PDB file of C-alpha atoms and ligand atoms in Angstrom:
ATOM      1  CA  UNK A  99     -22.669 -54.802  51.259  1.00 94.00           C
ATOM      2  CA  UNK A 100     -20.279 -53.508  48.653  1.00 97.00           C
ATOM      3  CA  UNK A 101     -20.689 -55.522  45.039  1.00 98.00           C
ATOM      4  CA  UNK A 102     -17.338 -55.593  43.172  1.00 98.00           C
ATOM      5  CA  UNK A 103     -17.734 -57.263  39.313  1.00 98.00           C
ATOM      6  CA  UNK A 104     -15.949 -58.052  36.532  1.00 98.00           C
ATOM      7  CA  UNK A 105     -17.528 -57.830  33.058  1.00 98.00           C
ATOM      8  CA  UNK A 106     -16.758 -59.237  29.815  1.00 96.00           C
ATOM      9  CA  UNK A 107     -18.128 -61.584  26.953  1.00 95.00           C
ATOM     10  CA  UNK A 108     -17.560 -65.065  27.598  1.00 92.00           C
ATOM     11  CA  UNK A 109     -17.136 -64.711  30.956  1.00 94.00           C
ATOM     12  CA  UNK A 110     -17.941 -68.112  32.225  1.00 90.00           C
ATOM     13  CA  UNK A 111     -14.218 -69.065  32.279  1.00 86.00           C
ATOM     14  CA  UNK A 112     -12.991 -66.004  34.685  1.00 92.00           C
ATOM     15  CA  UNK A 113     -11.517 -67.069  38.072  1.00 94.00           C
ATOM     16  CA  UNK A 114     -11.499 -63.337  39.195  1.00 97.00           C
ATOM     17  CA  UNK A 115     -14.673 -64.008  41.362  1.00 97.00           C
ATOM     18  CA  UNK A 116     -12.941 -66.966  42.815  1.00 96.00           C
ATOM     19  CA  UNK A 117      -9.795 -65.350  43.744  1.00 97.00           C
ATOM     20  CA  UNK A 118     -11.393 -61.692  45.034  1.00 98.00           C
ATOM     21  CA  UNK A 119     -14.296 -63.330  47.046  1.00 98.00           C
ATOM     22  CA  UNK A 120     -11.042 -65.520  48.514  1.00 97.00           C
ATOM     23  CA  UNK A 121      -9.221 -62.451  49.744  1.00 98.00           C
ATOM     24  CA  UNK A 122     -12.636 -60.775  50.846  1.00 98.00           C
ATOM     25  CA  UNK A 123     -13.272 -63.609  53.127  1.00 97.00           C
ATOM     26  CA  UNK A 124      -9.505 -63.774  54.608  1.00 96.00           C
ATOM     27  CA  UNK A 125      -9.427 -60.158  55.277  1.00 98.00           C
ATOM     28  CA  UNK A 126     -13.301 -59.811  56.693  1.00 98.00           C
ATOM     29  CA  UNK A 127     -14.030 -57.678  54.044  1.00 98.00           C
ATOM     30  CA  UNK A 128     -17.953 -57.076  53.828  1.00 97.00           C
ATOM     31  CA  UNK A 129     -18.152 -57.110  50.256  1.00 98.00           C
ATOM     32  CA  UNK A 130     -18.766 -59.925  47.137  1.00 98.00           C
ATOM     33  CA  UNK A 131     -17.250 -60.009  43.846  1.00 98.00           C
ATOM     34  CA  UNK A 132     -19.861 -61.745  40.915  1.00 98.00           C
ATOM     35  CA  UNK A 133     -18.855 -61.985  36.710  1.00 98.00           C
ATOM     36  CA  UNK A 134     -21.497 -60.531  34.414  1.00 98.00           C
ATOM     37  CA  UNK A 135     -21.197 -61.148  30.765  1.00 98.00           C
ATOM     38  CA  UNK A 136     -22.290 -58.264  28.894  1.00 98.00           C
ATOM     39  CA  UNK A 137     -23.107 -57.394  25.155  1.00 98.00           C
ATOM     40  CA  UNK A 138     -21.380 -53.814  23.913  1.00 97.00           C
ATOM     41  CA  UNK A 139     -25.097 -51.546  24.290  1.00 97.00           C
ATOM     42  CA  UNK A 140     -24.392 -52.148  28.065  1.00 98.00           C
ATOM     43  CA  UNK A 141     -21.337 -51.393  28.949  1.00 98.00           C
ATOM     44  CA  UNK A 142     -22.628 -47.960  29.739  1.00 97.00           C
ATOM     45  CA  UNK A 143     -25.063 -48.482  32.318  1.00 97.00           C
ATOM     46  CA  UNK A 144     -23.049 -50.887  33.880  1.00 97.00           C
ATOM     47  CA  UNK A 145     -20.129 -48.136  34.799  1.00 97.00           C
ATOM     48  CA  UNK A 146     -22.836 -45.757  35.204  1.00 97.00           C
ATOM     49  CA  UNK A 147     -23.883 -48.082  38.004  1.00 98.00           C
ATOM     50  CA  UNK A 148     -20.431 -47.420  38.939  1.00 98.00           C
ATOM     51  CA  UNK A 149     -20.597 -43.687  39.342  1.00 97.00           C
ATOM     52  CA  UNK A 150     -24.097 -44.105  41.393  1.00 97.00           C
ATOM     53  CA  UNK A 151     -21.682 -46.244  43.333  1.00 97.00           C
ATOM     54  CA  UNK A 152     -24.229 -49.073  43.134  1.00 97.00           C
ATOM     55  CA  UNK A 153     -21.150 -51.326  41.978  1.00 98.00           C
ATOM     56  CA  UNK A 154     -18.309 -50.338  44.349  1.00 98.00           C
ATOM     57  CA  UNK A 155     -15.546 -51.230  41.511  1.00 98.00           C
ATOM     58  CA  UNK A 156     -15.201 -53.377  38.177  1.00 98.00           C
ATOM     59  CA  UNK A 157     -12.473 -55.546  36.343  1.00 98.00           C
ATOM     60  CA  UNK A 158     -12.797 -55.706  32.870  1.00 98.00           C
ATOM     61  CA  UNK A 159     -11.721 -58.355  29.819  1.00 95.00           C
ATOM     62  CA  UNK A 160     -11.973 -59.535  26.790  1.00 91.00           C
ATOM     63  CA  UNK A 161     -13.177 -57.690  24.777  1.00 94.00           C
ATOM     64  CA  UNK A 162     -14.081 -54.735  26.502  1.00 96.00           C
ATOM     65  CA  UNK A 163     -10.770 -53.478  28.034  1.00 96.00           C
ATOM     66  CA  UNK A 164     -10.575 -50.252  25.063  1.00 95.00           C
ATOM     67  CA  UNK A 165     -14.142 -50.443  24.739  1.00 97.00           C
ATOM     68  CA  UNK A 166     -14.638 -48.669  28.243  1.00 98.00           C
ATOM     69  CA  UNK A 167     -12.461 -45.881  27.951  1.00 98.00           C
ATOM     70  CA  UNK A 168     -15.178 -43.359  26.424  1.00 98.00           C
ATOM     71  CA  UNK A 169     -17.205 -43.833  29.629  1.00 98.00           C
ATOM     72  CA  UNK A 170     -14.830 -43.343  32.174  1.00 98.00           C
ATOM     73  CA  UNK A 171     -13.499 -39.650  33.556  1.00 98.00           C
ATOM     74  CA  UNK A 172      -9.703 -40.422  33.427  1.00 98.00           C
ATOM     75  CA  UNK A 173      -7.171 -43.031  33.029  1.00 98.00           C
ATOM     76  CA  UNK A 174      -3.913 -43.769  34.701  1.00 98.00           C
ATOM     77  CA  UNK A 175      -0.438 -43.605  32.871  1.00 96.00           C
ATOM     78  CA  UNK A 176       0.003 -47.051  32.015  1.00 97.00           C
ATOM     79  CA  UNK A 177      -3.987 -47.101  30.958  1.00 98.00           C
ATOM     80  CA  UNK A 178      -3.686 -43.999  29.447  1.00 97.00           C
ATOM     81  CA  UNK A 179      -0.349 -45.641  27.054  1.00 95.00           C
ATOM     82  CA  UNK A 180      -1.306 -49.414  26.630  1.00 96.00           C
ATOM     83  CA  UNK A 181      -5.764 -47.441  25.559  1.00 95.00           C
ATOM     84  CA  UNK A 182      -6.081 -50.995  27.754  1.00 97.00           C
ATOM     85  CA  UNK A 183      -7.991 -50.546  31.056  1.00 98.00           C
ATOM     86  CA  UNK A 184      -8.560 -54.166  32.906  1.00 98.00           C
ATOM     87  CA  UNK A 185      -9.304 -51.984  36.665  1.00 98.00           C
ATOM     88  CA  UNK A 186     -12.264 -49.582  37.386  1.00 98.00           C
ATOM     89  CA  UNK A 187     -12.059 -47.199  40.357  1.00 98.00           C
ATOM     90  CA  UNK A 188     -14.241 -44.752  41.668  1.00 98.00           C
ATOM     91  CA  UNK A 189     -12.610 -41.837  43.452  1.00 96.00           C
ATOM     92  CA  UNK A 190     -14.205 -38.547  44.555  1.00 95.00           C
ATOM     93  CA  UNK A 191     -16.416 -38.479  42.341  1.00 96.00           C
ATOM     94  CA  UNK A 192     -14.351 -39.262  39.287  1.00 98.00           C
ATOM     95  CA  UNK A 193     -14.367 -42.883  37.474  1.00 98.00           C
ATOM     96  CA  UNK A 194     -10.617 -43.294  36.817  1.00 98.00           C
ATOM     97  CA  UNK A 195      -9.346 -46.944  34.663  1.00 98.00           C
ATOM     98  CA  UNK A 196      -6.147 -48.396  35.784  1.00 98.00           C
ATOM     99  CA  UNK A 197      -4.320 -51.226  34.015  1.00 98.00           C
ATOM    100  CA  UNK A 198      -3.085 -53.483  36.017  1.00 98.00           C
ATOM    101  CA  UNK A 199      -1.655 -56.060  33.922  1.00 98.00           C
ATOM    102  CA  UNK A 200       1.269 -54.378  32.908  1.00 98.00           C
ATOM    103  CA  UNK A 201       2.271 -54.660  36.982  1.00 98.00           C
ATOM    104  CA  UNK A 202       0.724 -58.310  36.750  1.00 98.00           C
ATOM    105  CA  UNK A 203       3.239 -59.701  34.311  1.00 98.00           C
ATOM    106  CA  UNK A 204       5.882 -57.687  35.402  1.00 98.00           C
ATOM    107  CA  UNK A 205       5.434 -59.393  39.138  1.00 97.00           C
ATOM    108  CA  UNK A 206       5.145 -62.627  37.541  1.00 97.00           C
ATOM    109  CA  UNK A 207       8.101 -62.236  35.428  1.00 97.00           C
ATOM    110  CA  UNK A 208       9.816 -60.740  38.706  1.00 95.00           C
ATOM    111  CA  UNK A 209       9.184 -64.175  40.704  1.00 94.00           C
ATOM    112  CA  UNK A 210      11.111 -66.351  37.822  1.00 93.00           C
ATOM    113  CA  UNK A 211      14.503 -64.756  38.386  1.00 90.00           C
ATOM    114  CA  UNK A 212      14.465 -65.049  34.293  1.00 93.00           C
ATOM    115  CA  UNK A 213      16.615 -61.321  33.899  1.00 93.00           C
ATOM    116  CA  UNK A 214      15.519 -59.455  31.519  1.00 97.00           C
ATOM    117  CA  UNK A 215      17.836 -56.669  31.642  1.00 97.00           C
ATOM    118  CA  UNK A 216      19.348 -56.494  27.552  1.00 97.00           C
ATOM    119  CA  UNK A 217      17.323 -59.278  26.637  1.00 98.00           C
ATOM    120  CA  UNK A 218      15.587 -60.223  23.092  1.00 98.00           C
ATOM    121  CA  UNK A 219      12.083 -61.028  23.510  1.00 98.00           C
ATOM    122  CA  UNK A 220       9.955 -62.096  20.805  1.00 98.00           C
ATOM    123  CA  UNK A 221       5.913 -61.675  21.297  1.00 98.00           C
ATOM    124  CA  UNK A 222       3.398 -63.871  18.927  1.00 98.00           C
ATOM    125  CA  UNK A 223       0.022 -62.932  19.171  1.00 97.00           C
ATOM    126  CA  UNK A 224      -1.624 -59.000  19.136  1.00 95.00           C
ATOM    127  CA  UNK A 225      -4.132 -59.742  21.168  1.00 89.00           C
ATOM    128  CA  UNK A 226      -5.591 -57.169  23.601  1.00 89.00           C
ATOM    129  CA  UNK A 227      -2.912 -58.064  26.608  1.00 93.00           C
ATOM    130  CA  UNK A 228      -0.040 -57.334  23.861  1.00 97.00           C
ATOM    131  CA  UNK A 229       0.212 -53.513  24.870  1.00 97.00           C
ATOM    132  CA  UNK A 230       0.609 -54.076  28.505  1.00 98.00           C
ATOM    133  CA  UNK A 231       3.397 -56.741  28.080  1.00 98.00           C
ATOM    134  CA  UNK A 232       5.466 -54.406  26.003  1.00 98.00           C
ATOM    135  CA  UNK A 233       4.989 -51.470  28.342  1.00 97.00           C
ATOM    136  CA  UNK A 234       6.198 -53.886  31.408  1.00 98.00           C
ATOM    137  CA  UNK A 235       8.708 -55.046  28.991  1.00 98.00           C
ATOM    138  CA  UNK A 236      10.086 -51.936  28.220  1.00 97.00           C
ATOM    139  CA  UNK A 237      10.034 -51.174  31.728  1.00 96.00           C
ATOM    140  CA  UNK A 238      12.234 -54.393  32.450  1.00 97.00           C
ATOM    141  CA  UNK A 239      14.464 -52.656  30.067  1.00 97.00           C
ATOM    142  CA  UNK A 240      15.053 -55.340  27.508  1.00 98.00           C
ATOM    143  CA  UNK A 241      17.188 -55.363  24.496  1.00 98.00           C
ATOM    144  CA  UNK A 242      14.887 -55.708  21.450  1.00 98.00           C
ATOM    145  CA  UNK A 243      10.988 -56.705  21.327  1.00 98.00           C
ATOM    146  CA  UNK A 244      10.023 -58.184  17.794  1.00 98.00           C
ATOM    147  CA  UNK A 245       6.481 -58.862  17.680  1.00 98.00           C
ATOM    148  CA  UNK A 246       4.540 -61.223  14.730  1.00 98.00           C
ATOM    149  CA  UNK A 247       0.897 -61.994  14.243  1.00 98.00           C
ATOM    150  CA  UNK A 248      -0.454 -63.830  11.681  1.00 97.00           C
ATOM    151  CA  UNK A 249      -2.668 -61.042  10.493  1.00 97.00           C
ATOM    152  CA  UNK A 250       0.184 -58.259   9.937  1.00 97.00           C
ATOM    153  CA  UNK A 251      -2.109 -55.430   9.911  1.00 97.00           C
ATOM    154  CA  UNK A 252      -2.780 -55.676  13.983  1.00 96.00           C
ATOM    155  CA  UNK A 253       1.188 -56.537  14.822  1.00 97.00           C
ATOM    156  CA  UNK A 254       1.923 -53.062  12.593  1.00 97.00           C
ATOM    157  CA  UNK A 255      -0.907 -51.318  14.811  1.00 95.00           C
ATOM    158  CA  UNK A 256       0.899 -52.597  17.920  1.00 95.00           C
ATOM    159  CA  UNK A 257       4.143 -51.675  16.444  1.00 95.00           C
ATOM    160  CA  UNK A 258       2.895 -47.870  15.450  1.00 94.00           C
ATOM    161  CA  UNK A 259       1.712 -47.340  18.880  1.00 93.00           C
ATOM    162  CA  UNK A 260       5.358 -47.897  20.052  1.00 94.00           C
ATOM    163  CA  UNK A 261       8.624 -47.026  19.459  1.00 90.00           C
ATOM    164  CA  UNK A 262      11.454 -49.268  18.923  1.00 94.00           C
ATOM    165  CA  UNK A 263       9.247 -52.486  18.118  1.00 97.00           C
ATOM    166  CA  UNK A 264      10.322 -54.887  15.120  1.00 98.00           C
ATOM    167  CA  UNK A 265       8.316 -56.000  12.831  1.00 97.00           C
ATOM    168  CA  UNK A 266       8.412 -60.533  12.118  1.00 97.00           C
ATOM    169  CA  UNK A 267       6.719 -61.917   9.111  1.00 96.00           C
ATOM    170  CA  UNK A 268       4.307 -64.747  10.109  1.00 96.00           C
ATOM    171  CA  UNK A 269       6.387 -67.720   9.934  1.00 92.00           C
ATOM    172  CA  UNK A 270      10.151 -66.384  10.540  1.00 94.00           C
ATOM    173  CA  UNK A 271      10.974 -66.187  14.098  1.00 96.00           C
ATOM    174  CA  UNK A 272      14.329 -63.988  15.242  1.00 96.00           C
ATOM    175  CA  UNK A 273      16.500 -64.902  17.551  1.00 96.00           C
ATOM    176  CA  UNK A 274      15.595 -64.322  21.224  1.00 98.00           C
ATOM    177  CA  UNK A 275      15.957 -65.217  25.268  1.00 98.00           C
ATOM    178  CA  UNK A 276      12.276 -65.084  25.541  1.00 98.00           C
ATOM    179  CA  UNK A 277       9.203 -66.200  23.459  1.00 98.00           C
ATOM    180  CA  UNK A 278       5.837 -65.123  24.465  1.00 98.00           C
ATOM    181  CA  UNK A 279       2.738 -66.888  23.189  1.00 97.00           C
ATOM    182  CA  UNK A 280      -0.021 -64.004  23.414  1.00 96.00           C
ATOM    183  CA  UNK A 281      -2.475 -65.532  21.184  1.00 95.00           C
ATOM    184  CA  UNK A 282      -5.151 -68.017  22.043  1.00 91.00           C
ATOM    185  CA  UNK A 283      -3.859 -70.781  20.410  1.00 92.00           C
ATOM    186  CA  UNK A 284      -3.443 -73.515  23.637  1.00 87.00           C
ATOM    187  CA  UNK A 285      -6.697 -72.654  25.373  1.00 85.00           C
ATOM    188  CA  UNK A 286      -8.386 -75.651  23.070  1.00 83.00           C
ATOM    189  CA  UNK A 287      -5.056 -77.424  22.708  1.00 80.00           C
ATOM    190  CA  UNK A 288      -4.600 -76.440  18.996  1.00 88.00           C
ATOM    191  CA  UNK A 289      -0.838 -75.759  18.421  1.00 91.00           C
ATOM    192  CA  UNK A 290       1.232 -72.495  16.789  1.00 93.00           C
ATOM    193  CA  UNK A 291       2.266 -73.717  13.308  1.00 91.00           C
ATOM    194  CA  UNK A 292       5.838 -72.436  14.412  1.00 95.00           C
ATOM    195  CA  UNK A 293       8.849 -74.338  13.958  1.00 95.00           C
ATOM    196  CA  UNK A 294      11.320 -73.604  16.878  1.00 96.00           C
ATOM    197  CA  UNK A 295      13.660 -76.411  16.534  1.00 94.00           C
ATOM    198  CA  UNK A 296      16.458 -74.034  15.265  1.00 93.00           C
ATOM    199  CA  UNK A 297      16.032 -71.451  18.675  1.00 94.00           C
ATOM    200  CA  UNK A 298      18.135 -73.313  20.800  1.00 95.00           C
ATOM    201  CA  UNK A 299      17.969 -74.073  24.710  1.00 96.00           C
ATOM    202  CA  UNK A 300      17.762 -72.309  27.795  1.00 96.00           C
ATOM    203  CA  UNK A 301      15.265 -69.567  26.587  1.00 97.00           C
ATOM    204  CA  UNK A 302      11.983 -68.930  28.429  1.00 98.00           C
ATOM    205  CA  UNK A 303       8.935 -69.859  26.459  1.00 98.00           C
ATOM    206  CA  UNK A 304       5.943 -67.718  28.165  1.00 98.00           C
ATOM    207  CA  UNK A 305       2.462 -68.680  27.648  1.00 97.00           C
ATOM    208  CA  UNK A 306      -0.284 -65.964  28.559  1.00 95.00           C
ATOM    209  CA  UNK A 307      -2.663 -68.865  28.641  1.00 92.00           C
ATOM    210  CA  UNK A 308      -2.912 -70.681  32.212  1.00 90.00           C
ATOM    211  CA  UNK A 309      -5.383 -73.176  31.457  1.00 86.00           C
ATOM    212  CA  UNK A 310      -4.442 -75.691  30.429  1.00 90.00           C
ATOM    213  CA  UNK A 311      -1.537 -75.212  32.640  1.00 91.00           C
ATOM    214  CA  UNK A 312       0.567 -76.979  30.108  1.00 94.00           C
ATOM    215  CA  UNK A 313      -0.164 -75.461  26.613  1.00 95.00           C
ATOM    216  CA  UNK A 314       1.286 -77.192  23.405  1.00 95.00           C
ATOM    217  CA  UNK A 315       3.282 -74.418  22.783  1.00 97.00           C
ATOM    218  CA  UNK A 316       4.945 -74.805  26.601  1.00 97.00           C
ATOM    219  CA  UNK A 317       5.417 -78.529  25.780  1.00 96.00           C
ATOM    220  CA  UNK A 318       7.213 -77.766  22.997  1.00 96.00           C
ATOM    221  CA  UNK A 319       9.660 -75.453  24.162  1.00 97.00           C
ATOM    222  CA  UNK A 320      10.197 -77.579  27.266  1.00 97.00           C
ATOM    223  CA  UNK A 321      11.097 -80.741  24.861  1.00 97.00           C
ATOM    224  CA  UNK A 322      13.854 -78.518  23.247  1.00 97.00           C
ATOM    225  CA  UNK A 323      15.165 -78.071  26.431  1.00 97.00           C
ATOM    226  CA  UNK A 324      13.827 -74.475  27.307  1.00 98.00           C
ATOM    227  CA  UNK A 325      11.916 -73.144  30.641  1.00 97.00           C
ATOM    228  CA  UNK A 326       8.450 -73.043  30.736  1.00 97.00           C
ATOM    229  CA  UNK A 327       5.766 -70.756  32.567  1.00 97.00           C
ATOM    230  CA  UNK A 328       2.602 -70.054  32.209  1.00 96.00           C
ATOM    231  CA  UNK A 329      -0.067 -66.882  32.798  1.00 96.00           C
ATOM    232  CA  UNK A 330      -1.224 -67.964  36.402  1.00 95.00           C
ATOM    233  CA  UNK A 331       1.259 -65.817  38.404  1.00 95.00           C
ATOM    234  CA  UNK A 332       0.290 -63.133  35.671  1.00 97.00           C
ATOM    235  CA  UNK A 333      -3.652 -63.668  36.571  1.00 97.00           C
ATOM    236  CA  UNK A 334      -3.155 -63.799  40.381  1.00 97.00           C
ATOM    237  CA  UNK A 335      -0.587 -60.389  40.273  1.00 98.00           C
ATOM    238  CA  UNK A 336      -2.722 -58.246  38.392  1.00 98.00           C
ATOM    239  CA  UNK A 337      -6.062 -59.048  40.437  1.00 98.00           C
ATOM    240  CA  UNK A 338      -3.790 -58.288  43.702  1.00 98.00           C
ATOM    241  CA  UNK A 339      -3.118 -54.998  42.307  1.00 98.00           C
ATOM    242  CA  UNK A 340      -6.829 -54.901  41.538  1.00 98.00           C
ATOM    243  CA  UNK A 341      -7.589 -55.369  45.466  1.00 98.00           C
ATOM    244  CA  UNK A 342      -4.798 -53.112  46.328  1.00 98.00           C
ATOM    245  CA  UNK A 343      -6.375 -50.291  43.982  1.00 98.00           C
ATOM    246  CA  UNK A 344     -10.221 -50.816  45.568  1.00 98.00           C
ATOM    247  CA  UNK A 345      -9.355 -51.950  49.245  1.00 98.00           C
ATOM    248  CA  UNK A 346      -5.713 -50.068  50.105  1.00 98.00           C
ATOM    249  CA  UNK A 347      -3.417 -52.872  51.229  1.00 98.00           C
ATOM    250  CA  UNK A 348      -2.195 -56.378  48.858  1.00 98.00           C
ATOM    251  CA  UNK A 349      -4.195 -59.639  49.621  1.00 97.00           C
ATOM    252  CA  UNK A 350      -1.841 -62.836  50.556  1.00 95.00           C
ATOM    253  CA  UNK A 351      -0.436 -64.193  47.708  1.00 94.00           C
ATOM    254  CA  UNK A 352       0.584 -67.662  48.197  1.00 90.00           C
ATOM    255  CA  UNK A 353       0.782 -71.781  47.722  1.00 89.00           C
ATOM    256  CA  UNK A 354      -2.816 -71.881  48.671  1.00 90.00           C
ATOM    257  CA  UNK A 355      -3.793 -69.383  46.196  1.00 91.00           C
ATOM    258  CA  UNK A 356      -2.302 -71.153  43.634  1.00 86.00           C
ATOM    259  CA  UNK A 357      -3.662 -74.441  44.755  1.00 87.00           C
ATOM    260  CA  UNK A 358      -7.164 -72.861  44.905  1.00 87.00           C
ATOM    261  CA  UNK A 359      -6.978 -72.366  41.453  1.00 87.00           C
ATOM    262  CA  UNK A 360      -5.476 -75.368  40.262  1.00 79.00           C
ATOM    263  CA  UNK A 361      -8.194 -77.250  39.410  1.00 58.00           C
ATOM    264  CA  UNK A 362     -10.001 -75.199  37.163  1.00 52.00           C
TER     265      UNK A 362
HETATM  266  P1  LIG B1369      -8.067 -60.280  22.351  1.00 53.54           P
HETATM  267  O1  LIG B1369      -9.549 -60.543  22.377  1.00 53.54           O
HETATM  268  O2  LIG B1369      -7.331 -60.473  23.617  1.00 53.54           O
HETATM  269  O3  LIG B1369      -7.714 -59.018  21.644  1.00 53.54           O
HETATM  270  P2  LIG B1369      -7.809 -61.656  20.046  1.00 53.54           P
HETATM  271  O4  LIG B1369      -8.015 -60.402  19.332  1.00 53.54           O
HETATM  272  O5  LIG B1369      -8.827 -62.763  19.965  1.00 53.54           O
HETATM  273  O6  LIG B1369      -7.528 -61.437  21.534  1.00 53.54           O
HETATM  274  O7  LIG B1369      -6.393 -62.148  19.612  1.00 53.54           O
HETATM  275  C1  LIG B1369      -6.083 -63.451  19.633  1.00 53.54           C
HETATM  276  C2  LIG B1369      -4.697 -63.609  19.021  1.00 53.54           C
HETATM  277  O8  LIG B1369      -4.551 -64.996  18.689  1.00 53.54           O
HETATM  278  C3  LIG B1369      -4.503 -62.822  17.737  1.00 53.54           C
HETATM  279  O9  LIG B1369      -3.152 -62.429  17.672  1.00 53.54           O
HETATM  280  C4  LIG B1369      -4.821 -63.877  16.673  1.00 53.54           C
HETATM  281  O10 LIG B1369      -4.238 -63.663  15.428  1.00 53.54           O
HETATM  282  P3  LIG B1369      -5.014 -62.826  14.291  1.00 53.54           P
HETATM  283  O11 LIG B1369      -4.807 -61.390  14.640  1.00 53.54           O
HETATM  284  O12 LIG B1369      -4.369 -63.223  13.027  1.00 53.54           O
HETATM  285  O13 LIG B1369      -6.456 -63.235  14.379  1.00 53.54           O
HETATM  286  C5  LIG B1369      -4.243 -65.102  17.315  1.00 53.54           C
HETATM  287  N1  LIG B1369      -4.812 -66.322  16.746  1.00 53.54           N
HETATM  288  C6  LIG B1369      -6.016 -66.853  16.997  1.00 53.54           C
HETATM  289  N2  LIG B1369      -6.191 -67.981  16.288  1.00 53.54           N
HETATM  290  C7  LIG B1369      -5.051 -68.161  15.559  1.00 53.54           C
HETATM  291  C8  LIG B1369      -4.589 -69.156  14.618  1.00 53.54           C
HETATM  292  N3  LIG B1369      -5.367 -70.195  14.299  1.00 53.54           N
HETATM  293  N4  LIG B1369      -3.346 -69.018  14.094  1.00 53.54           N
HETATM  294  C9  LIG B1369      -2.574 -67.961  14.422  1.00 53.54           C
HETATM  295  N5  LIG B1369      -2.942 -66.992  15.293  1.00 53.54           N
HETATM  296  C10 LIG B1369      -4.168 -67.094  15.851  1.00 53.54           C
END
């Protein structure tokens, strides 16, 4: 039977076993899909395992997703761009890591009907996922992307891998259609010490956090009379295009999907 894994450190939290051993089952696919939690000294092996074709395929997160690249025999554009690599595949003979984020949040942002064609998006956080949403935002073909993180020095490492990305103290926050919340803040319900009373209504606050489904930070924006979303769609996309990569075709995505992972 064909063993499909993802691996990262915590791991306890990830749904991606829940969601791949889902679409195994519906399409009779012989195969089962378990979460390791590794320390750095064996990430090695692990994708060795890979190669020996022991492990069939891997997803990988926090905070291995740059860590793997050294191991792996070559990368795909978007992989290659966002030095982010969340998909392992093995393919004659070669280990090749894919990113499939960038398509997950561009899906998920696809499904809102939220245009965002010559639009101003502002991105807190520079978090691991922060490459991958600028490459599908740039792809989306927005306006402006300003980007601020309370520790400057990893916004101005974002920004200098790049082009065209603007620099926002810690603190200020620019005008914009769209506000992403890329940091962690909301997965213990602590709240961003941002004031957005002065941003106005109608914009689309984005939380890369889906649980809680309802971060502060989505609360907030809601109150002021904003739309809300949060990182589910994002979550379920990207492991579709996962499936897609390893199996050929793109499991079901629908309301019973999103029910199944409701709950958690
Ligand atoms: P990843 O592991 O995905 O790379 P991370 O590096 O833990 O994620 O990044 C988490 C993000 O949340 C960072 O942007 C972090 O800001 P710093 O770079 O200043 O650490 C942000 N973050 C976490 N706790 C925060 C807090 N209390 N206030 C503001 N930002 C915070």
């Amino acid at each position: 039977m064909k063993k499909y894994l993802v691996i990262g450190n915590p791991i306890n939290h990830s749904l991606s076993p829940k969601l791949h051993n889902y679409w195994l089952k519906q399409n009779n696919i012989n195969a089962t899909y378990d979460k390791i939690k590794l320390e750095e000294n064996e990430i090695e092996t692990t994708i060795q395992d890979i190669k020996k074709q022991k492990i069939a395929g891997c997803n990988v997160t926090v905070p291995f997703k740059k860590m793997v690249i050294p191991f792996l025999d070559k990368l795909s554009l978007e992989a290659e761009q966002t030095q982010s690599v969340n998909t392992i595949l093995f393919n004659n003979g070669d280990l090749i890591g894919h990113n499939t984020d960038i398509e997950g949040f561009y899906k998920a942002i696809e499904t809102l009907r939220f245009p965002l064609k010559n639009k101003k998006v502002l991105i807190i956080g520079a978090g691991g996922v922060v490459p991958s949403i600028i490459f599908a935002l740039k792809k989306m073909h927005v306006s402006e992307i300003s980007i601020t993180n309370r520790t400057e020095k990893k916004a101005e490492d974002i920004k200098n891998q790049f082009n065209n990305i603007i620099l926002t103290k810690w603190g200020d926050l620019p005008e914009f259609d769209m506000v992403i919340n890329a940091t962690s803040l909301g997965l213990n319900n602590e709240s961003i010490k941002l004031n957005f009373s002065k941003v106005g209504k109608n914009k689309l606050f984005y939380d890369v956090i889906y649980n809680p489904s309802e971060t502060s930070f989505l609360k907030e924006g809601k109150r002021l009379g904003n739309i809300g979303e949060n990182g589910k769609l994002m979550f379920i996309y990207q492991a579709m295009e996962a499936f897609y990569l390893w199996h050929g075709f793109k499991p079901k995505v629908d309301n019973e999907i999103i029910e199944l992972l409701r709950n958690d």
